[in-house]
CSV table of C-alpha atoms in Angstrom, one decimal:
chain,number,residue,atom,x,y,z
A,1,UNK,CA,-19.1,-30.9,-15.4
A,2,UNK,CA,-22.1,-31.6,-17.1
A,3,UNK,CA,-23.3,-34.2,-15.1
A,4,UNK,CA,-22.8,-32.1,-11.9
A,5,UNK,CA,-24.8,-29.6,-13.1
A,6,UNK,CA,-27.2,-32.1,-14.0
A,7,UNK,CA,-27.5,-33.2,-9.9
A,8,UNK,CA,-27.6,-29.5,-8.9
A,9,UNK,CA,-30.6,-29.0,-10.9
A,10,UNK,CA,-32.3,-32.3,-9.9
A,11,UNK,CA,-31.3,-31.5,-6.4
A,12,UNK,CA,-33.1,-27.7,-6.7
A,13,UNK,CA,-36.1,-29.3,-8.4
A,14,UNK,CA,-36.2,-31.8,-5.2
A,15,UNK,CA,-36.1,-29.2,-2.5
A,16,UNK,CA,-38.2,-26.4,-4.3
A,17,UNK,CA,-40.8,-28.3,-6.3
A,18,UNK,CA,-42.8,-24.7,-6.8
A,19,UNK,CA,-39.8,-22.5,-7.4
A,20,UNK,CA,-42.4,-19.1,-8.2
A,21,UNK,CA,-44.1,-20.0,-4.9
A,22,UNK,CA,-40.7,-19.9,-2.9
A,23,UNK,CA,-41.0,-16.9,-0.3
A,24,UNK,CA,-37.8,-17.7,2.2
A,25,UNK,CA,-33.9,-17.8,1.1
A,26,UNK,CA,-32.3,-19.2,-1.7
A,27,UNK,CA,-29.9,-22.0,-0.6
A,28,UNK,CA,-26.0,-20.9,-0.8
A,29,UNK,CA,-24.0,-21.6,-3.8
A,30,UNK,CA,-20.8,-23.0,-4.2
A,31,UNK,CA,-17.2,-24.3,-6.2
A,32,UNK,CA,-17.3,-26.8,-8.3
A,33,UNK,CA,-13.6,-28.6,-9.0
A,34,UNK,CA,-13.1,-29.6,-12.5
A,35,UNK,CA,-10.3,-31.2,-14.3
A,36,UNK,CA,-7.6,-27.3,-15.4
A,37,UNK,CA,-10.2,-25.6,-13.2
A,38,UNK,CA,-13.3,-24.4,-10.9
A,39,UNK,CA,-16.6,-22.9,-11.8
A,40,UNK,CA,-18.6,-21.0,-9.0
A,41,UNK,CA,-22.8,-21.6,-9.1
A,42,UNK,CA,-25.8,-19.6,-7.3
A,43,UNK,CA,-28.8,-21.2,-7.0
A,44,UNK,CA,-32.1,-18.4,-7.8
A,45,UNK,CA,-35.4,-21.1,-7.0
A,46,UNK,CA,-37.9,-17.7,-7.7
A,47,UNK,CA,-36.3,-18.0,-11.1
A,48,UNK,CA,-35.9,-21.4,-11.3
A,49,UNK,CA,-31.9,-21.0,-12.7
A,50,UNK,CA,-28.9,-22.3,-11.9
A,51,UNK,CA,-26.3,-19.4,-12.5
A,52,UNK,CA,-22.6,-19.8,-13.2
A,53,UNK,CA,-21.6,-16.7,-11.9
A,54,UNK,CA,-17.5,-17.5,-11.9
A,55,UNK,CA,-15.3,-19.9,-14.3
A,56,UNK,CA,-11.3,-20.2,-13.0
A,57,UNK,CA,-9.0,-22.0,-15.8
A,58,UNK,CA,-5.8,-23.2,-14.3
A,59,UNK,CA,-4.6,-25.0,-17.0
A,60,UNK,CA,-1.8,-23.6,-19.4
């Protein structure tokens, strides 16, 4: 999980180099699949974050 946020983050720093500066949309989120669950992420460039804005455990 980890490293998957790890790319997401490299990823956002590829596309939006001067995340302040950004003016148009922020590019959409997504799921995530993990082993017992999901987490859902929103990328904000203005504020340079990756949010977790859901975690789902399926595991019992």
């Amino acid at each position: 999980m980890e490293r998957k946020a790890d790319e997401l983050v490299r990823a956002a720093e590829a596309v939006h180099v001067h995340g302040r500066a950004h003016e148009g949309f922020d590019p959409k989120g997504g799921n995530i699949i993990v082993p017992g669950g999901m987490f859902a992420y929103q990328v904000v460039v203005r504020s340079e974050r990756v949010y977790v804005v859901q975690i789902t455990c399926l595991g019992f």
